[in-house]
Amino acid sequence: MTVYNIQNQWGGSSAPWHDGGVLNIGNRADQLPTALHIQSGDGGLSFTGTMTYQGEGPIGLRATRVTENCYQAENQWGGNDAPWHDAGLFLLGARDGQNAVAFDLTSKDGQTVTGTMTYAGEGPIGVKGTKSPGLAFNATNQWGGSGAPWHQGGQWVIGCRPDQPVVGLEVSSHDNGKTLTGTMTYKGEGPIGFRGTRTMANTYSVVNQWGGNDAPWHPGGEWVLGCRGKQGVVAISAKGDGANLNGTMMYAGEGPIGLALVPSVAKVHATA
């Protein structure tokens, strides 16, 4: 997974930059993206275009919206009649109820991205982003009993320590998901304080505390939790083994539902 924390700029090259949320535009474990050129002709319900991974030429990309700002992506190489390959889930945009409709991004090293993007009903706006230490997960939810089917739950981004996975999360909200408080656990440690403030549709700015109630709070990264935008996450209780996380969660106005989080990794590589 390749997650970027981005900023947006509008109003000219001297205008201020604004929080743009979190993007995920690639799911290869050992290959970073260096270009993304896609457009939507249906208001952000689907995208087509090309993308490029390090060491390769452009390959086809098509993506279909599955939840708020989350798209199931596929890649094609070898010509117009070649097969399409699963590319995993992408996060494309971060606004609540306003889909992105175009991206033109490039990167020299995969660590930073620059370019433009467009939200529905607007013109292009500037993008600059830095690769995030957060890890992307494919989320699924279950309701209706242990034999009921699992449903798409979006793509989540959690943690800020790439070499130390999250193995526990116990948080709740008293304001319909605007803020989440509780504890989290990184592998090899005990629980630490967690406080997340929603900044965009499903994006939270997180801080952590350790050393007691009077200890300082430290930056904990930009997280993506949930996939329903205006229906905020009000509780998460999940434990893991250093790879996957499982447990329950609640959206505002509902009871608990099952939650399973699996790392977002696409295993098929191109030879373009």
C-alpha positions as semicolon CSV with decimal commas, in nm:
position;residue;x (nm);y (nm);z (nm)
1;M;0,000;0,000;0,000
2;T;0,117;0,354;-0,077
3;V;-0,058;0,609;0,140
4;Y;-0,006;0,984;0,107
5;N;-0,107;1,267;0,337
6;I;-0,195;1,547;0,099
7;Q;-0,266;1,919;0,092
8;N;-0,469;2,114;-0,162
9;Q;-0,428;2,466;-0,296
10;W;-0,675;2,690;-0,476
11;G;-0,671;3,059;-0,558
12;G;-0,331;3,086;-0,724
13;S;0,028;2,983;-0,663
14;S;0,061;3,216;-0,364
15;A;-0,259;3,098;-0,195
16;P;-0,242;2,892;0,125
17;W;-0,242;2,513;0,129
18;H;-0,527;2,329;0,302
19;D;-0,559;1,982;0,453
20;G;-0,654;1,744;0,172
21;G;-0,688;1,420;0,366
22;V;-0,538;1,084;0,275
23;L;-0,491;0,911;-0,062
24;N;-0,389;0,553;-0,136
25;I;-0,286;0,507;-0,501
26;G;-0,095;0,180;-0,507
27;N;-0,086;-0,153;-0,324
28;R;0,240;-0,317;-0,425
29;A;0,453;-0,403;-0,126
30;D;0,788;-0,326;-0,293
31;Q;0,705;-0,082;-0,575
32;L;0,594;0,280;-0,535
33;P;0,374;0,468;-0,783
34;T;0,528;0,752;-0,983
35;A;0,229;0,877;-1,184
36;L;-0,151;0,877;-1,178
37;H;-0,354;1,021;-1,468
38;I;-0,722;0,930;-1,442
39;Q;-1,059;1,091;-1,506
40;S;-1,422;1,017;-1,432
41;G;-1,706;1,071;-1,677
42;D;-1,983;0,986;-1,432
43;G;-1,935;1,220;-1,136
44;G;-1,680;1,007;-0,957
45;L;-1,856;0,671;-0,969
46;S;-1,573;0,529;-1,180
47;F;-1,231;0,629;-1,316
48;T;-1,026;0,533;-1,620
49;G;-0,676;0,628;-1,729
50;T;-0,320;0,522;-1,655
51;M;-0,075;0,493;-1,370
52;T;0,295;0,414;-1,347
53;Y;0,496;0,216;-1,094
54;Q;0,870;0,257;-1,039
55;G;1,075;0,087;-1,308
56;E;0,781;0,043;-1,549
57;G;0,595;0,225;-1,820
58;P;0,233;0,341;-1,791
59;I;-0,032;0,074;-1,739
60;G;-0,409;0,099;-1,766
61;L;-0,617;0,177;-1,459
62;R;-0,989;0,149;-1,407
63;A;-1,159;0,192;-1,071
64;T;-1,517;0,162;-0,947
65;R;-1,652;0,333;-0,635
66;V;-1,750;0,091;-0,359
67;T;-1,785;0,322;-0,056
68;E;-1,720;0,687;0,030
69;N;-1,394;0,783;-0,150
70;C;-1,296;0,416;-0,183
71;Y;-1,255;0,243;-0,521
72;Q;-1,188;-0,110;-0,638
73;A;-0,901;-0,074;-0,887
74;E;-0,772;-0,290;-1,170
75;N;-0,463;-0,263;-1,391
76;Q;-0,406;-0,368;-1,751
77;W;-0,083;-0,417;-1,942
78;G;-0,002;-0,581;-2,272
79;G;-0,250;-0,402;-2,499
80;N;-0,620;-0,320;-2,516
81;D;-0,722;-0,686;-2,536
82;A;-0,504;-0,796;-2,244
83;P;-0,667;-0,908;-1,918
84;W;-0,729;-0,678;-1,623
85;H;-0,563;-0,758;-1,291
86;D;-0,679;-0,683;-0,939
87;A;-0,499;-0,377;-0,803
88;G;-0,673;-0,359;-0,466
89;L;-0,861;-0,070;-0,309
90;F;-0,763;0,291;-0,373
91;L;-0,856;0,599;-0,169
92;L;-0,932;0,875;-0,419
93;G;-1,050;1,193;-0,250
94;A;-1,139;1,279;0,108
95;R;-1,443;1,505;0,107
96;D;-1,780;1,418;0,250
97;G;-2,041;1,382;-0,025
98;Q;-1,827;1,534;-0,304
99;N;-1,652;1,283;-0,526
100;A;-1,320;1,344;-0,693
101;V;-1,340;1,333;-1,074
102;A;-0,980;1,374;-1,196
103;F;-0,620;1,322;-1,086
104;D;-0,297;1,424;-1,257
105;L;-0,016;1,338;-1,018
106;T;0,353;1,265;-1,065
107;S;0,641;1,166;-0,840
108;K;1,016;1,145;-0,888
109;D;1,076;0,894;-0,611
110;G;0,739;0,769;-0,486
111;Q;0,796;0,947;-0,156
112;T;0,620;1,268;-0,256
113;V;0,353;1,352;-0,514
114;T;0,259;1,678;-0,685
115;G;0,006;1,782;-0,945
116;T;-0,365;1,856;-0,957
117;M;-0,696;1,695;-0,878
118;T;-1,058;1,795;-0,936
119;Y;-1,369;1,752;-0,725
120;A;-1,714;1,734;-0,885
121;G;-1,849;2,079;-0,965
122;E;-1,509;2,251;-0,937
123;G;-1,199;2,323;-1,140
124;P;-0,856;2,167;-1,081
125;I;-0,681;2,235;-0,750
126;G;-0,318;2,184;-0,653
127;V;-0,196;1,871;-0,479
128;K;0,119;1,807;-0,283
129;G;0,162;1,501;-0,069
130;T;0,412;1,308;0,138
131;K;0,420;0,932;0,182
132;S;0,250;0,841;0,509
133;P;0,383;0,594;0,766
134;G;0,024;0,472;0,811
135;L;-0,075;0,128;0,683
136;A;-0,378;0,063;0,461
137;F;-0,626;-0,213;0,534
138;N;-0,922;-0,358;0,346
139;A;-1,218;-0,349;0,584
140;T;-1,522;-0,575;0,580
141;N;-1,828;-0,569;0,805
142;Q;-2,078;-0,832;0,910
143;W;-2,428;-0,792;1,050
144;G;-2,712;-1,038;1,098
145;G;-2,529;-1,311;1,289
146;S;-2,215;-1,521;1,262
147;G;-2,341;-1,694;0,947
148;A;-2,429;-1,371;0,767
149;P;-2,225;-1,244;0,471
150;W;-1,943;-0,991;0,503
151;H;-1,981;-0,657;0,326
152;Q;-1,732;-0,404;0,189
153;G;-1,626;-0,165;0,466
154;G;-1,391;0,063;0,276
155;Q;-1,018;0,110;0,304
156;W;-0,884;0,215;0,643
157;V;-0,547;0,368;0,728
158;I;-0,421;0,313;1,081
159;G;-0,104;0,366;1,280
160;C;0,202;0,580;1,220
161;R;0,486;0,336;1,285
162;P;0,549;0,136;0,966
163;D;0,765;-0,123;1,140
164;Q;0,544;-0,160;1,448
165;P;0,189;-0,272;1,368
166;V;-0,122;-0,185;1,563
167;V;-0,250;-0,486;1,760
168;G;-0,530;-0,326;1,959
169;L;-0,781;-0,042;1,928
170;E;-1,048;0,046;2,186
171;V;-1,210;0,382;2,111
172;S;-1,552;0,542;2,133
173;S;-1,726;0,871;2,051
174;H;-1,985;1,079;2,234
175;D;-2,041;1,326;1,949
176;N;-2,147;1,104;1,657
177;G;-1,794;1,040;1,540
178;K;-1,652;1,391;1,540
179;T;-1,397;1,278;1,797
180;L;-1,282;0,935;1,913
181;T;-1,108;0,869;2,244
182;G;-0,974;0,561;2,419
183;T;-0,662;0,349;2,387
184;M;-0,457;0,174;2,123
185;T;-0,171;-0,074;2,136
186;Y;0,136;-0,111;1,918
187;K;0,301;-0,454;1,900
188;G;0,542;-0,507;2,186
189;E;0,394;-0,234;2,405
190;G;0,109;-0,176;2,645
191;P;-0,196;0,042;2,570
192;I;-0,145;0,414;2,510
193;G;-0,396;0,696;2,503
194;F;-0,575;0,771;2,176
195;R;-0,754;1,086;2,069
196;G;-0,874;1,136;1,712
197;T;-1,044;1,441;1,562
198;R;-1,229;1,407;1,233
199;T;-1,091;1,648;0,974
200;M;-1,260;1,525;0,655
201;A;-1,513;1,257;0,552
202;N;-1,347;0,958;0,721
203;T;-1,010;1,113;0,808
204;Y;-0,893;1,164;1,166
205;S;-0,597;1,355;1,304
206;V;-0,466;1,136;1,586
207;V;-0,256;1,208;1,893
208;N;-0,123;0,959;2,150
209;Q;-0,038;0,983;2,516
210;W;0,183;0,767;2,735
211;G;0,328;0,818;3,081
212;G;0,013;0,905;3,273
213;N;-0,286;1,140;3,252
214;D;-0,068;1,451;3,284
215;A;0,185;1,343;3,022
216;P;0,204;1,528;2,689
217;W;0,020;1,418;2,378
218;H;0,227;1,324;2,072
219;P;0,139;1,322;1,699
220;G;-0,012;0,988;1,604
221;G;-0,065;1,029;1,231
222;E;-0,353;1,078;0,990
223;W;-0,594;0,785;1,007
224;V;-0,891;0,678;0,794
225;L;-1,165;0,506;0,997
226;G;-1,496;0,397;0,852
227;C;-1,642;0,452;0,508
228;R;-1,980;0,618;0,546
229;G;-1,893;0,987;0,559
230;K;-2,181;1,162;0,735
231;Q;-2,257;0,851;0,942
232;G;-1,965;0,869;1,178
233;V;-1,785;0,588;1,357
234;V;-1,883;0,588;1,726
235;A;-1,698;0,279;1,855
236;I;-1,420;0,039;1,753
237;S;-1,302;-0,263;1,951
238;A;-1,043;-0,468;1,764
239;K;-0,742;-0,685;1,837
240;G;-0,480;-0,830;1,608
241;D;-0,172;-1,045;1,566
242;G;0,052;-0,793;1,396
243;A;-0,105;-0,849;1,054
244;N;-0,486;-0,862;1,065
245;L;-0,728;-0,702;1,311
246;N;-1,070;-0,836;1,410
247;G;-1,348;-0,722;1,638
248;T;-1,655;-0,500;1,628
249;M;-1,744;-0,141;1,545
250;M;-2,048;0,087;1,555
251;Y;-2,174;0,358;1,324
252;A;-2,391;0,639;1,462
253;G;-2,748;0,523;1,512
254;E;-2,669;0,149;1,487
255;G;-2,565;-0,141;1,705
256;P;-2,234;-0,327;1,691
257;I;-2,130;-0,497;1,367
258;G;-1,840;-0,729;1,293
259;L;-1,512;-0,581;1,171
260;A;-1,224;-0,750;0,989
261;L;-0,915;-0,562;0,869
262;V;-0,669;-0,723;0,625
263;P;-0,357;-0,547;0,486
264;S;-0,407;-0,391;0,142
265;V;-0,154;-0,568;-0,079
266;A;-0,177;-0,641;-0,453
267;K;0,043;-0,936;-0,550
268;V;0,031;-0,916;-0,930
269;H;0,314;-0,724;-1,096
270;A;0,331;-0,588;-1,446
271;T;0,605;-0,631;-1,702
272;A;0,524;-0,308;-1,886
